Amino acid sequence: QAAQEAGRRHPLPLSNEATGKRMRTSCNVLTVLAAVIARLVSPAFATRAHQGLRLMQNAPGDAEKESEKMAKKLLSCEVYDTEELCLQGERRTRCDWHKFYKCKERKGPPVPEALTDPECKALDTMKKCKVAFGCVYDSVQGQCHGVPSICEQITCGEERQPPQPLTCLPPLKKTKPEGSCCFICTTPEEKEK
C-alpha cells in the first residue's frame, strides 16, 4: 500500500505510452547511457573528464602545489623576451633587464643613487634633507650638504701638509689600482693583474 501511495503522489510512467512496453529504470541503464553520451560528445571532453577524475583522486594538498608551480612558471621573468615587456607595469618591481642575460628575477630592491652636493644644497628644509639619500643636514649653518665620498674623506700621503709620499722598498712598486683612493705598494706580478 505504501508503494501505491508513493506512486500516486509522484506518478512516474512505467510504460511507454506509444508502444505500451514496460520501461526499464534501473541505475545500470542510466550509467551505460551516460558513458555512451560522454563518448559521443567529443574525445576532448572525455580527456577533460578523465583529468577531473584524476584531480578528485589526488591528495588534499596536491592541487595547491600544482597551482603554485603553475603560478611560478607563468610569473617567471624569463618568459619575457624584450626589455619593454620585462619592465612593463608591476613587473619592474620583480624583474630586471640585462643585455646579456635578458629578463631575470630581481635579487633585491634597486640601490638608490646618492644625490650630488649641488642637488642636496637645493633642498630647502631639514626634513627633505634628512629623507634624501646621500645628504646630511648641517644644523650649525642650517644647510644641506652631500655626504662626501670615501676618497674625499681620506687624506693620502701626497695630499698631506707637509706631504708624506709613500715609499716602497724593492721589489715592491708604487701603484694606484683602479677604484683605490691612494697609492699602495705591490709586487710586479700583482701590478700585471
Tab-separated table of C-alpha atoms in Angstrom:
chain	number	residue	atom	x	y	z
A	1	GLN	CA	0.000	0.000	0.000
A	2	ALA	CA	2.874	2.413	0.786
A	3	ALA	CA	4.304	1.912	-2.735
A	4	GLN	CA	0.904	2.619	-4.301
A	5	GLU	CA	0.538	5.814	-2.231
A	6	ALA	CA	4.050	6.961	-3.280
A	7	GLY	CA	3.145	6.233	-6.910
A	8	ARG	CA	0.026	8.334	-6.590
A	9	ARG	CA	1.969	11.246	-5.103
A	10	HIS	CA	4.793	11.122	-7.738
A	11	PRO	CA	3.413	9.483	-10.848
A	12	LEU	CA	6.245	8.058	-12.985
A	13	PRO	CA	5.398	6.438	-16.302
A	14	LEU	CA	6.411	2.791	-16.066
A	15	SER	CA	5.422	2.038	-19.662
A	16	ASN	CA	5.907	3.742	-22.995
A	17	GLU	CA	2.594	5.298	-23.973
A	18	ALA	CA	3.215	4.865	-27.728
A	19	THR	CA	4.255	1.182	-27.732
A	20	GLY	CA	2.796	0.075	-24.433
A	21	LYS	CA	6.029	-1.689	-23.475
A	22	ARG	CA	7.308	-1.588	-19.918
A	23	MET	CA	10.340	0.788	-19.458
A	24	ARG	CA	13.488	-0.085	-17.513
A	25	THR	CA	14.524	2.456	-14.890
A	26	SER	CA	17.487	0.736	-13.313
A	27	CYS	CA	20.718	2.528	-12.376
A	28	ASN	CA	22.720	0.322	-14.754
A	29	VAL	CA	20.818	1.626	-17.771
A	30	LEU	CA	21.425	5.251	-16.739
A	31	THR	CA	25.148	4.606	-16.177
A	32	VAL	CA	25.543	2.990	-19.619
A	33	LEU	CA	23.609	5.857	-21.197
A	34	ALA	CA	25.885	8.456	-19.547
A	35	ALA	CA	29.001	6.623	-20.779
A	36	VAL	CA	27.670	6.463	-24.365
A	37	ILE	CA	26.818	10.169	-24.349
A	38	ALA	CA	30.266	11.056	-22.982
A	39	ARG	CA	31.974	9.081	-25.783
A	40	LEU	CA	29.777	10.623	-28.461
A	41	VAL	CA	30.249	14.245	-27.347
A	42	SER	CA	33.975	14.516	-28.107
A	43	PRO	CA	37.336	12.951	-27.266
A	44	ALA	CA	38.468	16.289	-25.769
A	45	PHE	CA	35.554	16.224	-23.342
A	46	ALA	CA	36.423	12.676	-22.324
A	47	THR	CA	40.024	13.751	-21.719
A	48	ARG	CA	38.870	16.675	-19.576
A	49	ALA	CA	36.516	14.412	-17.650
A	50	HIS	CA	39.391	11.969	-17.059
A	51	GLN	CA	41.581	14.825	-15.790
A	52	GLY	CA	38.777	15.905	-13.477
A	53	LEU	CA	38.537	12.401	-12.067
A	54	ARG	CA	42.304	12.320	-11.614
A	55	LEU	CA	42.173	15.630	-9.700
A	56	MET	CA	39.474	14.196	-7.449
A	57	GLN	CA	41.739	11.232	-6.672
A	58	ASN	CA	44.732	13.420	-5.682
A	59	ALA	CA	45.741	14.026	-2.079
A	60	PRO	CA	44.360	17.111	-0.306
A	61	GLY	CA	47.440	19.362	-0.756
A	62	ASP	CA	48.284	18.350	-4.336
A	63	ALA	CA	46.021	20.899	-6.032
A	64	GLU	CA	47.643	23.793	-4.140
A	65	LYS	CA	51.119	22.528	-5.027
A	66	GLU	CA	50.187	22.272	-8.703
A	67	SER	CA	48.725	25.798	-8.721
A	68	GLU	CA	51.883	27.164	-7.039
A	69	LYS	CA	54.073	25.506	-9.694
A	70	MET	CA	51.910	26.931	-12.471
A	71	ALA	CA	51.941	30.423	-10.923
A	72	LYS	CA	55.749	30.334	-10.660
A	73	LYS	CA	56.011	29.296	-14.293
A	74	LEU	CA	53.560	31.958	-15.512
A	75	LEU	CA	55.026	34.757	-13.374
A	76	SER	CA	58.660	33.929	-14.170
A	77	CYS	CA	60.620	36.872	-15.520
A	78	GLU	CA	62.367	34.622	-18.048
A	79	VAL	CA	59.111	34.396	-20.049
A	80	TYR	CA	59.533	37.991	-21.293
A	81	ASP	CA	61.985	38.335	-24.179
A	82	THR	CA	62.137	42.103	-24.744
A	83	GLU	CA	63.175	44.948	-22.456
A	84	GLU	CA	59.792	46.647	-22.921
A	85	LEU	CA	57.844	43.551	-21.807
A	86	CYS	CA	60.277	42.825	-18.978
A	87	LEU	CA	59.886	46.257	-17.388
A	88	GLN	CA	56.189	46.814	-18.142
A	89	GLY	CA	53.753	47.603	-15.320
A	90	GLU	CA	54.211	45.797	-11.994
A	91	ARG	CA	56.938	43.588	-13.498
A	92	ARG	CA	59.526	46.336	-12.999
A	93	THR	CA	59.357	45.657	-9.250
A	94	ARG	CA	60.329	41.978	-9.627
A	95	CYS	CA	62.225	41.763	-12.956
A	96	ASP	CA	65.482	43.298	-14.227
A	97	TRP	CA	66.655	43.588	-17.841
A	98	HIS	CA	70.268	42.657	-18.644
A	99	LYS	CA	71.695	42.913	-22.162
A	100	PHE	CA	73.391	39.514	-21.957
A	101	TYR	CA	71.077	37.581	-19.617
A	102	LYS	CA	67.820	39.172	-20.866
A	103	CYS	CA	64.963	39.326	-18.332
A	104	LYS	CA	65.880	37.899	-14.916
A	105	GLU	CA	64.341	37.852	-11.441
A	106	ARG	CA	65.419	40.853	-9.364
A	107	LYS	CA	67.572	39.815	-6.400
A	108	GLY	CA	66.665	42.747	-4.155
A	109	PRO	CA	65.477	46.320	-4.289
A	110	PRO	CA	67.489	48.535	-6.642
A	111	VAL	CA	70.264	50.511	-4.988
A	112	PRO	CA	69.246	54.174	-4.977
A	113	GLU	CA	71.691	56.679	-6.399
A	114	ALA	CA	73.048	59.193	-3.922
A	115	LEU	CA	72.275	62.835	-4.611
A	116	THR	CA	75.214	65.062	-5.523
A	117	ASP	CA	76.309	68.005	-3.381
A	118	PRO	CA	74.568	70.620	-5.611
A	119	GLU	CA	71.340	68.566	-5.570
A	120	CYS	CA	71.495	68.351	-1.768
A	121	LYS	CA	72.121	72.106	-1.442
A	122	ALA	CA	68.979	72.737	-3.496
A	123	LEU	CA	66.830	71.090	-0.774
A	124	ASP	CA	65.342	73.848	1.375
A	125	THR	CA	64.138	72.105	4.549
A	126	MET	CA	65.806	69.911	7.153
A	127	LYS	CA	63.132	67.218	6.730
A	128	LYS	CA	63.706	66.942	2.952
A	129	CYS	CA	67.472	66.799	3.529
A	130	LYS	CA	67.270	64.002	6.096
A	131	VAL	CA	64.994	61.935	3.850
A	132	ALA	CA	67.187	62.337	0.748
A	133	PHE	CA	69.740	59.561	0.145
A	134	GLY	CA	73.319	60.822	0.237
A	135	CYS	CA	72.566	64.116	2.016
A	136	VAL	CA	73.385	65.328	5.532
A	137	TYR	CA	71.947	68.401	7.268
A	138	ASP	CA	74.364	70.825	8.910
A	139	SER	CA	72.399	72.272	11.831
A	140	VAL	CA	75.071	74.914	12.608
A	141	GLN	CA	74.911	76.524	9.155
A	142	GLY	CA	71.307	75.454	8.513
A	143	GLN	CA	72.191	73.957	5.122
A	144	CYS	CA	72.025	70.598	3.424
A	145	HIS	CA	75.215	69.087	2.016
A	146	GLY	CA	76.052	65.980	0.067
A	147	VAL	CA	77.828	63.212	2.002
A	148	PRO	CA	81.429	63.247	0.835
A	149	SER	CA	82.698	60.137	-0.923
A	150	ILE	CA	85.111	57.818	0.863
A	151	CYS	CA	88.081	59.104	-1.135
A	152	GLU	CA	87.169	62.694	-0.177
A	153	GLN	CA	87.279	61.678	3.498
A	154	ILE	CA	90.745	60.081	3.203
A	155	THR	CA	93.889	62.178	3.073
A	156	CYS	CA	96.631	60.312	1.217
A	157	GLY	CA	100.340	60.869	1.943
A	158	GLU	CA	100.877	63.085	-1.114
A	159	GLU	CA	97.986	65.384	-0.129
A	160	ARG	CA	99.067	65.959	3.475
A	161	GLN	CA	100.721	69.130	4.725
A	162	PRO	CA	103.659	68.641	4.743
A	163	PRO	CA	103.471	65.909	2.091
A	164	GLN	CA	104.493	62.421	3.175
A	165	PRO	CA	104.721	60.421	-0.048
A	166	LEU	CA	104.575	56.635	0.085
A	167	THR	CA	107.964	54.925	-0.321
A	168	CYS	CA	108.131	51.268	-1.349
A	169	LEU	CA	111.181	49.078	-0.777
A	170	PRO	CA	112.348	46.850	-3.656
A	171	PRO	CA	110.951	44.605	-5.176
A	172	LEU	CA	107.657	46.389	-4.379
A	173	LYS	CA	106.424	49.122	-6.712
A	174	LYS	CA	104.202	52.132	-6.003
A	175	THR	CA	100.875	51.729	-7.846
A	176	LYS	CA	97.368	53.162	-7.704
A	177	PRO	CA	94.912	50.366	-8.589
A	178	GLU	CA	91.609	51.151	-10.256
A	179	GLY	CA	88.995	52.165	-7.696
A	180	SER	CA	91.514	52.963	-4.946
A	181	CYS	CA	91.964	56.365	-3.332
A	182	CYS	CA	95.678	56.280	-2.592
A	183	PHE	CA	98.885	54.665	-3.848
A	184	ILE	CA	99.855	51.275	-2.459
A	185	CYS	CA	102.956	49.070	-2.655
A	186	THR	CA	102.527	45.961	-4.832
A	187	THR	CA	104.732	43.280	-6.358
A	188	PRO	CA	105.331	43.330	-10.131
A	189	GLU	CA	103.094	40.209	-10.504
A	190	GLU	CA	100.169	41.959	-8.757
A	191	LYS	CA	100.693	45.037	-10.929
A	192	GLU	CA	100.244	42.960	-14.116
A	193	LYS	CA	96.947	41.506	-12.884
